[in-house]
mmCIF file of N, CA and C in Angstrom:
data_model
loop_
_atom_site.group_PDB
_atom_site.id
_atom_site.type_symbol
_atom_site.label_atom_id
_atom_site.label_comp_id
_atom_site.label_asym_id
_atom_site.label_seq_id
_atom_site.Cartn_x
_atom_site.Cartn_y
_atom_site.Cartn_z
ATOM 1 N N MET A 12 7.617 0.744 -9.738
ATOM 2 C CA MET A 12 7.478 0.594 -8.300
ATOM 3 C C MET A 12 8.562 1.409 -7.612
ATOM 4 N N SER A 13 8.281 1.882 -6.433
ATOM 5 C CA SER A 13 9.224 2.704 -5.688
ATOM 6 C C SER A 13 10.136 1.876 -4.792
ATOM 7 N N GLU A 14 9.943 0.573 -4.773
ATOM 8 C CA GLU A 14 10.743 -0.317 -3.937
ATOM 9 C C GLU A 14 12.225 -0.040 -4.144
ATOM 10 N N GLY A 15 12.955 0.109 -3.033
ATOM 11 C CA GLY A 15 14.395 0.334 -3.093
ATOM 12 C C GLY A 15 14.787 1.798 -3.135
ATOM 13 N N THR A 16 13.830 2.697 -3.350
ATOM 14 C CA THR A 16 14.116 4.129 -3.351
ATOM 15 C C THR A 16 14.392 4.583 -1.931
ATOM 16 N N VAL A 17 15.391 5.441 -1.756
ATOM 17 C CA VAL A 17 15.695 6.007 -0.450
ATOM 18 C C VAL A 17 15.030 7.377 -0.359
ATOM 19 N N VAL A 18 14.255 7.588 0.713
ATOM 20 C CA VAL A 18 13.591 8.867 0.937
ATOM 21 C C VAL A 18 14.100 9.471 2.238
ATOM 22 N N THR A 19 14.086 10.811 2.293
ATOM 23 C CA THR A 19 14.593 11.532 3.454
ATOM 24 C C THR A 19 13.462 12.311 4.109
ATOM 25 N N ALA A 20 13.312 12.149 5.413
ATOM 26 C CA ALA A 20 12.289 12.872 6.178
ATOM 27 C C ALA A 20 12.782 14.276 6.489
ATOM 28 N N SER A 21 11.883 15.114 6.962
ATOM 29 C CA SER A 21 12.238 16.495 7.293
ATOM 30 C C SER A 21 13.285 16.568 8.408
ATOM 31 N N ASP A 22 13.375 15.532 9.247
ATOM 32 C CA ASP A 22 14.380 15.523 10.316
ATOM 33 C C ASP A 22 15.729 14.958 9.846
ATOM 34 N N GLY A 23 15.817 14.612 8.551
ATOM 35 C CA GLY A 23 17.070 14.101 7.989
ATOM 36 C C GLY A 23 17.198 12.594 8.010
ATOM 37 N N SER A 24 16.289 11.896 8.701
ATOM 38 C CA SER A 24 16.364 10.433 8.722
ATOM 39 C C SER A 24 15.995 9.886 7.346
ATOM 40 N N GLN A 25 16.581 8.741 7.015
ATOM 41 C CA GLN A 25 16.347 8.140 5.712
ATOM 42 C C GLN A 25 15.842 6.713 5.874
ATOM 43 N N VAL A 26 14.981 6.293 4.949
ATOM 44 C CA VAL A 26 14.524 4.906 4.897
ATOM 45 C C VAL A 26 14.530 4.459 3.446
ATOM 46 N N THR A 27 14.706 3.164 3.261
ATOM 47 C CA THR A 27 14.597 2.561 1.935
ATOM 48 C C THR A 27 13.197 1.989 1.826
ATOM 49 N N LEU A 28 12.487 2.389 0.771
ATOM 50 C CA LEU A 28 11.098 1.974 0.613
ATOM 51 C C LEU A 28 10.980 0.489 0.283
ATOM 52 N N ALA A 29 9.975 -0.119 0.862
ATOM 53 C CA ALA A 29 9.645 -1.530 0.634
ATOM 54 C C ALA A 29 8.576 -1.611 -0.454
ATOM 55 N N PRO A 30 8.282 -2.817 -0.939
ATOM 56 C CA PRO A 30 7.162 -2.971 -1.877
ATOM 57 C C PRO A 30 5.844 -2.612 -1.191
ATOM 58 N N VAL A 31 4.807 -2.325 -1.978
ATOM 59 C CA VAL A 31 3.519 -1.943 -1.409
ATOM 60 C C VAL A 31 2.757 -3.134 -0.818
ATOM 61 N N GLY A 32 3.160 -4.330 -1.146
ATOM 62 C CA GLY A 32 2.538 -5.536 -0.608
ATOM 63 C C GLY A 32 3.587 -6.605 -0.408
ATOM 64 N N GLN A 33 3.151 -7.787 -0.009
ATOM 65 C CA GLN A 33 4.094 -8.859 0.282
ATOM 66 C C GLN A 33 4.318 -9.797 -0.901
ATOM 67 N N THR A 34 3.252 -10.081 -1.629
ATOM 68 C CA THR A 34 3.347 -11.029 -2.742
ATOM 69 C C THR A 34 2.488 -10.530 -3.903
ATOM 70 N N ILE A 35 3.049 -10.546 -5.107
ATOM 71 C CA ILE A 35 2.245 -10.247 -6.287
ATOM 72 C C ILE A 35 1.537 -11.547 -6.674
ATOM 73 N N VAL A 36 0.198 -11.513 -6.678
ATOM 74 C CA VAL A 36 -0.565 -12.725 -6.991
ATOM 75 C C VAL A 36 -1.083 -12.715 -8.427
ATOM 76 N N PHE A 37 -1.040 -11.549 -9.086
ATOM 77 C CA PHE A 37 -1.442 -11.437 -10.489
ATOM 78 C C PHE A 37 -0.914 -10.116 -11.030
ATOM 79 N N GLU A 38 -0.472 -10.149 -12.297
ATOM 80 C CA GLU A 38 -0.050 -8.908 -12.931
ATOM 81 C C GLU A 38 -0.188 -9.030 -14.441
ATOM 82 N N ASN A 39 -0.669 -7.951 -15.056
ATOM 83 C CA ASN A 39 -0.650 -7.822 -16.506
ATOM 84 C C ASN A 39 -0.358 -6.354 -16.832
ATOM 85 N N GLU A 40 -0.558 -5.948 -18.058
ATOM 86 C CA GLU A 40 -0.211 -4.576 -18.441
ATOM 87 C C GLU A 40 -1.151 -3.539 -17.831
ATOM 88 N N HIS A 41 -2.286 -3.948 -17.262
ATOM 89 C CA HIS A 41 -3.274 -3.016 -16.722
ATOM 90 C C HIS A 41 -3.285 -2.920 -15.207
ATOM 91 N N VAL A 42 -3.088 -4.066 -14.532
ATOM 92 C CA VAL A 42 -3.193 -4.099 -13.069
ATOM 93 C C VAL A 42 -2.079 -4.948 -12.464
ATOM 94 N N ARG A 43 -1.807 -4.686 -11.204
ATOM 95 C CA ARG A 43 -0.912 -5.519 -10.398
ATOM 96 C C ARG A 43 -1.671 -5.785 -9.106
ATOM 97 N N VAL A 44 -1.803 -7.060 -8.716
ATOM 98 C CA VAL A 44 -2.561 -7.435 -7.528
ATOM 99 C C VAL A 44 -1.600 -7.984 -6.475
ATOM 100 N N TRP A 45 -1.615 -7.363 -5.313
ATOM 101 C CA TRP A 45 -0.760 -7.758 -4.193
ATOM 102 C C TRP A 45 -1.591 -8.439 -3.121
ATOM 103 N N GLU A 46 -0.972 -9.369 -2.408
ATOM 104 C CA GLU A 46 -1.546 -9.918 -1.189
ATOM 105 C C GLU A 46 -0.842 -9.256 -0.015
ATOM 106 N N ILE A 47 -1.636 -8.896 0.992
ATOM 107 C CA ILE A 47 -1.085 -8.338 2.234
ATOM 108 C C ILE A 47 -1.714 -9.100 3.391
ATOM 109 N N VAL A 48 -0.875 -9.660 4.252
ATOM 110 C CA VAL A 48 -1.326 -10.347 5.458
ATOM 111 C C VAL A 48 -0.509 -9.788 6.617
ATOM 112 N N LEU A 49 -1.208 -9.224 7.599
ATOM 113 C CA LEU A 49 -0.538 -8.674 8.776
ATOM 114 C C LEU A 49 -1.159 -9.262 10.036
ATOM 115 N N GLU A 50 -0.348 -9.894 10.845
ATOM 116 C CA GLU A 50 -0.799 -10.376 12.146
ATOM 117 C C GLU A 50 -0.941 -9.169 13.080
ATOM 118 N N PRO A 51 -1.675 -9.299 14.183
ATOM 119 C CA PRO A 51 -1.786 -8.183 15.124
ATOM 120 C C PRO A 51 -0.403 -7.653 15.518
ATOM 121 N N GLY A 52 -0.239 -6.350 15.413
ATOM 122 C CA GLY A 52 1.033 -5.699 15.740
ATOM 123 C C GLY A 52 2.034 -5.675 14.602
ATOM 124 N N GLU A 53 1.794 -6.426 13.546
ATOM 125 C CA GLU A 53 2.727 -6.483 12.424
ATOM 126 C C GLU A 53 2.539 -5.273 11.508
ATOM 127 N N ARG A 54 3.643 -4.883 10.821
ATOM 128 C CA ARG A 54 3.637 -3.706 9.953
ATOM 129 C C ARG A 54 3.996 -4.052 8.519
ATOM 130 N N GLN A 55 3.404 -3.305 7.603
ATOM 131 C CA GLN A 55 3.864 -3.256 6.217
ATOM 132 C C GLN A 55 4.806 -2.063 6.197
ATOM 133 N N PRO A 56 6.115 -2.264 5.925
ATOM 134 C CA PRO A 56 7.105 -1.195 6.072
ATOM 135 C C PRO A 56 6.801 0.029 5.199
ATOM 136 N N TRP A 57 7.599 1.068 5.407
ATOM 137 C CA TRP A 57 7.456 2.304 4.629
ATOM 138 C C TRP A 57 7.417 1.971 3.147
ATOM 139 N N HIS A 58 6.433 2.526 2.453
ATOM 140 C CA HIS A 58 6.272 2.277 1.024
ATOM 141 C C HIS A 58 5.525 3.448 0.396
ATOM 142 N N GLN A 59 5.527 3.497 -0.922
ATOM 143 C CA GLN A 59 4.831 4.555 -1.644
ATOM 144 C C GLN A 59 4.100 3.947 -2.835
ATOM 145 N N HIS A 60 2.873 4.344 -3.002
ATOM 146 C CA HIS A 60 2.072 3.904 -4.144
ATOM 147 C C HIS A 60 2.261 4.900 -5.282
ATOM 148 N N LEU A 61 2.725 4.427 -6.419
ATOM 149 C CA LEU A 61 2.884 5.277 -7.593
ATOM 150 C C LEU A 61 1.666 5.204 -8.501
ATOM 151 N N ASN A 62 0.780 4.266 -8.215
ATOM 152 C CA ASN A 62 -0.439 4.078 -9.001
ATOM 153 C C ASN A 62 -1.653 4.208 -8.081
ATOM 154 N N PRO A 63 -2.794 4.695 -8.606
ATOM 155 C CA PRO A 63 -4.021 4.609 -7.819
ATOM 156 C C PRO A 63 -4.287 3.136 -7.500
ATOM 157 N N TYR A 64 -5.017 2.885 -6.418
ATOM 158 C CA TYR A 64 -5.223 1.492 -6.031
ATOM 159 C C TYR A 64 -6.528 1.291 -5.286
ATOM 160 N N VAL A 65 -6.981 0.042 -5.311
ATOM 161 C CA VAL A 65 -8.175 -0.393 -4.606
ATOM 162 C C VAL A 65 -7.743 -1.479 -3.632
ATOM 163 N N VAL A 66 -8.233 -1.391 -2.396
ATOM 164 C CA VAL A 66 -7.942 -2.417 -1.389
ATOM 165 C C VAL A 66 -9.251 -3.135 -1.058
ATOM 166 N N ILE A 67 -9.213 -4.466 -1.110
ATOM 167 C CA ILE A 67 -10.363 -5.289 -0.746
ATOM 168 C C ILE A 67 -9.963 -6.100 0.481
ATOM 169 N N SER A 68 -10.677 -5.907 1.568
ATOM 170 C CA SER A 68 -10.354 -6.587 2.821
ATOM 171 C C SER A 68 -10.925 -8.005 2.822
ATOM 172 N N LEU A 69 -10.024 -8.978 2.983
ATOM 173 C CA LEU A 69 -10.418 -10.388 3.063
ATOM 174 C C LEU A 69 -10.440 -10.882 4.498
ATOM 175 N N GLY A 70 -9.950 -10.058 5.407
ATOM 176 C CA GLY A 70 -9.955 -10.358 6.831
ATOM 177 C C GLY A 70 -9.956 -9.042 7.575
ATOM 178 N N PRO A 71 -10.960 -8.777 8.390
ATOM 179 C CA PRO A 71 -11.113 -7.470 9.017
ATOM 180 C C PRO A 71 -10.008 -7.161 10.018
ATOM 181 N N ALA A 72 -9.734 -5.870 10.161
ATOM 182 C CA ALA A 72 -8.735 -5.446 11.144
ATOM 183 C C ALA A 72 -8.861 -3.965 11.407
ATOM 184 N N ASP A 73 -8.297 -3.553 12.529
ATOM 185 C CA ASP A 73 -8.154 -2.141 12.858
ATOM 186 C C ASP A 73 -6.715 -1.776 12.555
ATOM 187 N N ASN A 74 -6.543 -0.889 11.600
ATOM 188 C CA ASN A 74 -5.209 -0.544 11.127
ATOM 189 C C ASN A 74 -4.867 0.909 11.416
ATOM 190 N N ARG A 75 -3.589 1.173 11.343
ATOM 191 C CA ARG A 75 -3.061 2.528 11.534
ATOM 192 C C ARG A 75 -2.170 2.845 10.337
ATOM 193 N N ILE A 76 -2.395 3.999 9.732
ATOM 194 C CA ILE A 76 -1.582 4.454 8.611
ATOM 195 C C ILE A 76 -0.770 5.653 9.098
ATOM 196 N N ASP A 77 0.558 5.500 9.121
ATOM 197 C CA ASP A 77 1.458 6.571 9.547
ATOM 198 C C ASP A 77 2.109 7.198 8.329
ATOM 199 N N PRO A 78 1.901 8.511 8.089
ATOM 200 C CA PRO A 78 2.576 9.175 6.973
ATOM 201 C C PRO A 78 4.037 9.457 7.325
ATOM 202 N N PHE A 79 4.912 9.294 6.350
ATOM 203 C CA PHE A 79 6.343 9.497 6.553
ATOM 204 C C PHE A 79 6.672 10.959 6.827
ATOM 205 N N ASP A 80 5.841 11.875 6.330
ATOM 206 C CA ASP A 80 6.121 13.301 6.504
ATOM 207 C C ASP A 80 5.842 13.796 7.920
ATOM 208 N N GLY A 81 5.400 12.886 8.805
ATOM 209 C CA GLY A 81 5.179 13.260 10.195
ATOM 210 C C GLY A 81 3.768 13.731 10.482
ATOM 211 N N GLY A 82 2.872 13.665 9.519
ATOM 212 C CA GLY A 82 1.485 14.055 9.747
ATOM 213 C C GLY A 82 0.807 13.127 10.743
ATOM 214 N N GLU A 83 -0.417 13.474 11.084
ATOM 215 C CA GLU A 83 -1.187 12.680 12.034
ATOM 216 C C GLU A 83 -1.472 11.278 11.497
ATOM 217 N N PRO A 84 -1.308 10.256 12.324
ATOM 218 C CA PRO A 84 -1.675 8.898 11.905
ATOM 219 C C PRO A 84 -3.182 8.820 11.674
ATOM 220 N N ARG A 85 -3.583 7.954 10.747
ATOM 221 C CA ARG A 85 -5.000 7.723 10.487
ATOM 222 C C ARG A 85 -5.355 6.332 10.996
ATOM 223 N N LEU A 86 -6.387 6.258 11.843
ATOM 224 C CA LEU A 86 -6.866 4.990 12.359
ATOM 225 C C LEU A 86 -8.051 4.574 11.494
ATOM 226 N N VAL A 87 -7.949 3.379 10.905
ATOM 227 C CA VAL A 87 -8.999 2.917 10.001
ATOM 228 C C VAL A 87 -9.449 1.512 10.399
ATOM 229 N N HIS A 88 -10.755 1.290 10.288
ATOM 230 C CA HIS A 88 -11.294 -0.054 10.469
ATOM 231 C C HIS A 88 -11.600 -0.586 9.090
ATOM 232 N N GLU A 89 -11.039 -1.731 8.756
ATOM 233 C CA GLU A 89 -11.284 -2.340 7.456
ATOM 234 C C GLU A 89 -12.128 -3.593 7.682
ATOM 235 N N PRO A 90 -13.439 -3.496 7.418
ATOM 236 C CA PRO A 90 -14.319 -4.641 7.655
ATOM 237 C C PRO A 90 -14.153 -5.713 6.592
ATOM 238 N N LEU A 91 -14.534 -6.918 6.913
ATOM 239 C CA LEU A 91 -14.518 -8.013 5.960
ATOM 240 C C LEU A 91 -15.324 -7.603 4.733
ATOM 241 N N GLY A 92 -14.709 -7.701 3.555
ATOM 242 C CA GLY A 92 -15.379 -7.335 2.311
ATOM 243 C C GLY A 92 -15.349 -5.852 1.999
ATOM 244 N N GLY A 93 -14.780 -5.052 2.888
ATOM 245 C CA GLY A 93 -14.709 -3.612 2.649
ATOM 246 C C GLY A 93 -13.820 -3.304 1.454
ATOM 247 N N VAL A 94 -14.170 -2.258 0.731
ATOM 248 C CA VAL A 94 -13.418 -1.837 -0.449
ATOM 249 C C VAL A 94 -13.107 -0.353 -0.311
ATOM 250 N N VAL A 95 -11.842 0.012 -0.571
ATOM 251 C CA VAL A 95 -11.405 1.403 -0.479
ATOM 252 C C VAL A 95 -10.611 1.748 -1.733
ATOM 253 N N TYR A 96 -10.838 2.939 -2.270
ATOM 254 C CA TYR A 96 -10.034 3.461 -3.383
ATOM 255 C C TYR A 96 -9.142 4.557 -2.820
ATOM 256 N N ARG A 97 -7.855 4.542 -3.230
ATOM 257 C CA ARG A 97 -6.924 5.573 -2.761
ATOM 258 C C ARG A 97 -6.065 6.069 -3.922
ATOM 259 N N GLU A 98 -5.750 7.339 -3.870
ATOM 260 C CA GLU A 98 -4.862 7.963 -4.849
ATOM 261 C C GLU A 98 -3.409 7.664 -4.473
ATOM 262 N N PRO A 99 -2.500 7.703 -5.441
ATOM 263 C CA PRO A 99 -1.080 7.464 -5.152
ATOM 264 C C PRO A 99 -0.432 8.679 -4.500
ATOM 265 N N GLY A 100 0.803 8.484 -4.044
ATOM 266 C CA GLY A 100 1.597 9.626 -3.605
ATOM 267 C C GLY A 100 2.288 9.481 -2.275
ATOM 268 N N GLU A 101 1.527 9.491 -1.196
ATOM 269 C CA GLU A 101 2.090 9.572 0.141
ATOM 270 C C GLU A 101 2.961 8.361 0.494
ATOM 271 N N VAL A 102 4.121 8.617 1.090
ATOM 272 C CA VAL A 102 4.934 7.554 1.677
ATOM 273 C C VAL A 102 4.337 7.282 3.057
ATOM 274 N N HIS A 103 4.037 6.008 3.340
ATOM 275 C CA HIS A 103 3.425 5.668 4.617
ATOM 276 C C HIS A 103 3.734 4.234 5.027
ATOM 277 N N MET A 104 3.352 3.929 6.263
ATOM 278 C CA MET A 104 3.500 2.588 6.832
ATOM 279 C C MET A 104 2.132 2.158 7.348
ATOM 280 N N LEU A 105 1.801 0.880 7.183
ATOM 281 C CA LEU A 105 0.532 0.330 7.656
ATOM 282 C C LEU A 105 0.823 -0.638 8.797
ATOM 283 N N THR A 106 0.107 -0.458 9.913
ATOM 284 C CA THR A 106 0.266 -1.337 11.070
ATOM 285 C C THR A 106 -1.094 -1.913 11.456
ATOM 286 N N ASN A 107 -1.142 -3.225 11.676
ATOM 287 C CA ASN A 107 -2.351 -3.845 12.203
ATOM 288 C C ASN A 107 -2.343 -3.607 13.707
ATOM 289 N N ARG A 108 -3.189 -2.705 14.162
ATOM 290 C CA ARG A 108 -3.245 -2.353 15.581
ATOM 291 C C ARG A 108 -4.349 -3.107 16.309
ATOM 292 N N GLY A 109 -4.995 -4.046 15.598
ATOM 293 C CA GLY A 109 -6.106 -4.788 16.179
ATOM 294 C C GLY A 109 -5.682 -6.113 16.781
ATOM 295 N N THR A 110 -6.673 -6.958 17.031
ATOM 296 C CA THR A 110 -6.435 -8.254 17.670
ATOM 297 C C THR A 110 -6.677 -9.418 16.713
ATOM 298 N N THR A 111 -7.011 -9.109 15.463
ATOM 299 C CA THR A 111 -7.260 -10.144 14.469
ATOM 300 C C THR A 111 -6.305 -9.966 13.297
ATOM 301 N N PRO A 112 -5.966 -11.045 12.596
ATOM 302 C CA PRO A 112 -5.118 -10.904 11.404
ATOM 303 C C PRO A 112 -5.814 -10.060 10.337
ATOM 304 N N TYR A 113 -5.043 -9.273 9.627
ATOM 305 C CA TYR A 113 -5.550 -8.487 8.506
ATOM 306 C C TYR A 113 -5.098 -9.164 7.219
ATOM 307 N N HIS A 114 -6.033 -9.323 6.278
ATOM 308 C CA HIS A 114 -5.727 -9.963 5.005
ATOM 309 C C HIS A 114 -6.429 -9.156 3.924
ATOM 310 N N SER A 115 -5.694 -8.763 2.884
ATOM 311 C CA SER A 115 -6.311 -7.985 1.813
ATOM 312 C C SER A 115 -5.675 -8.283 0.470
ATOM 313 N N ARG A 116 -6.371 -7.842 -0.559
ATOM 314 C CA ARG A 116 -5.842 -7.780 -1.915
ATOM 315 C C ARG A 116 -5.791 -6.306 -2.279
ATOM 316 N N LEU A 117 -4.637 -5.856 -2.735
ATOM 317 C CA LEU A 117 -4.434 -4.478 -3.152
ATOM 318 C C LEU A 117 -4.243 -4.495 -4.666
ATOM 319 N N ILE A 118 -5.088 -3.785 -5.381
ATOM 320 C CA ILE A 118 -5.079 -3.793 -6.842
ATOM 321 C C ILE A 118 -4.593 -2.440 -7.338
ATOM 322 N N GLU A 119 -3.384 -2.424 -7.895
ATOM 323 C CA GLU A 119 -2.838 -1.195 -8.475
ATOM 324 C C GLU A 119 -3.362 -1.029 -9.898
ATOM 325 N N LEU A 120 -3.805 0.185 -10.228
ATOM 326 C CA LEU A 120 -4.299 0.509 -11.561
ATOM 327 C C LEU A 120 -3.151 1.154 -12.334
ATOM 328 N N LYS A 121 -2.376 0.321 -13.015
ATOM 329 C CA LYS A 121 -1.111 0.738 -13.608
ATOM 330 C C LYS A 121 -1.241 1.830 -14.664
ATOM 331 N N TYR A 122 -2.281 1.823 -15.450
ATOM 332 C CA TYR A 122 -2.401 2.776 -16.538
ATOM 333 C C TYR A 122 -2.903 4.142 -16.090
ATOM 334 N N LEU A 123 -3.105 4.315 -14.798
ATOM 335 C CA LEU A 123 -3.526 5.610 -14.275
ATOM 336 C C LEU A 123 -2.450 6.260 -13.426
ATOM 337 N N GLY A 124 -1.292 5.618 -13.271
ATOM 338 C CA GLY A 124 -0.285 6.142 -12.356
ATOM 339 C C GLY A 124 1.111 6.068 -12.905
ATOM 340 N N GLY A 125 2.053 5.735 -12.034
ATOM 341 C CA GLY A 125 3.473 5.741 -12.349
ATOM 342 C C GLY A 125 3.902 4.719 -13.374
ATOM 343 N N ASP A 126 3.071 3.724 -13.652
ATOM 344 C CA ASP A 126 3.421 2.706 -14.639
ATOM 345 C C ASP A 126 2.872 3.017 -16.028
ATOM 346 N N VAL A 127 2.369 4.250 -16.224
ATOM 347 C CA VAL A 127 1.834 4.614 -17.536
ATOM 348 C C VAL A 127 2.977 4.568 -18.541
ATOM 349 N N PRO A 128 2.814 3.813 -19.622
ATOM 350 C CA PRO A 128 3.892 3.728 -20.621
ATOM 351 C C PRO A 128 3.999 5.038 -21.395
ATOM 352 N N PRO A 129 5.190 5.367 -21.885
ATOM 353 C CA PRO A 129 5.332 6.595 -22.672
ATOM 354 C C PRO A 129 4.505 6.510 -23.946
ATOM 355 N N ALA A 130 4.049 7.674 -24.417
ATOM 356 C CA ALA A 130 3.292 7.705 -25.667
ATOM 357 C C ALA A 130 4.218 7.283 -26.817
ATOM 358 N N SER A 131 3.626 6.695 -27.835
ATOM 359 C CA SER A 131 4.448 6.262 -28.972
ATOM 360 C C SER A 131 5.156 7.479 -29.564
ATOM 361 N N GLY A 132 6.396 7.298 -29.940
ATOM 362 C CA GLY A 132 7.197 8.377 -30.483
ATOM 363 C C GLY A 132 8.014 9.108 -29.450
ATOM 364 N N ASP A 133 7.787 8.811 -28.146
ATOM 365 C CA ASP A 133 8.571 9.462 -27.080
ATOM 366 C C ASP A 133 9.842 8.710 -26.819
#
């Protein structure tokens, strides 16, 4: 996990990365499942996914994803039951910009990303 890593933006500002979710609700050698609950206006702080992941929306919301590199924010609607697959990499922040609480399960696929164990003999 990238939690606790300090990253520097192009303008020289620095932030310490937070976990990708609020609570780990399940974990084994293959997956890590996070719970994320954001009230309207609440943010999931700057974080980075080192593993590919799937997000399942348990409570719909209109969210905003701000990339740390200063790129354009992405406005996304996550409907109840919606499922999204995303690749790892970008440092970003998630904000619930809607009027309803956002609730999701984020499933990291550990064996496809940064948690891949070294090959035997390494």
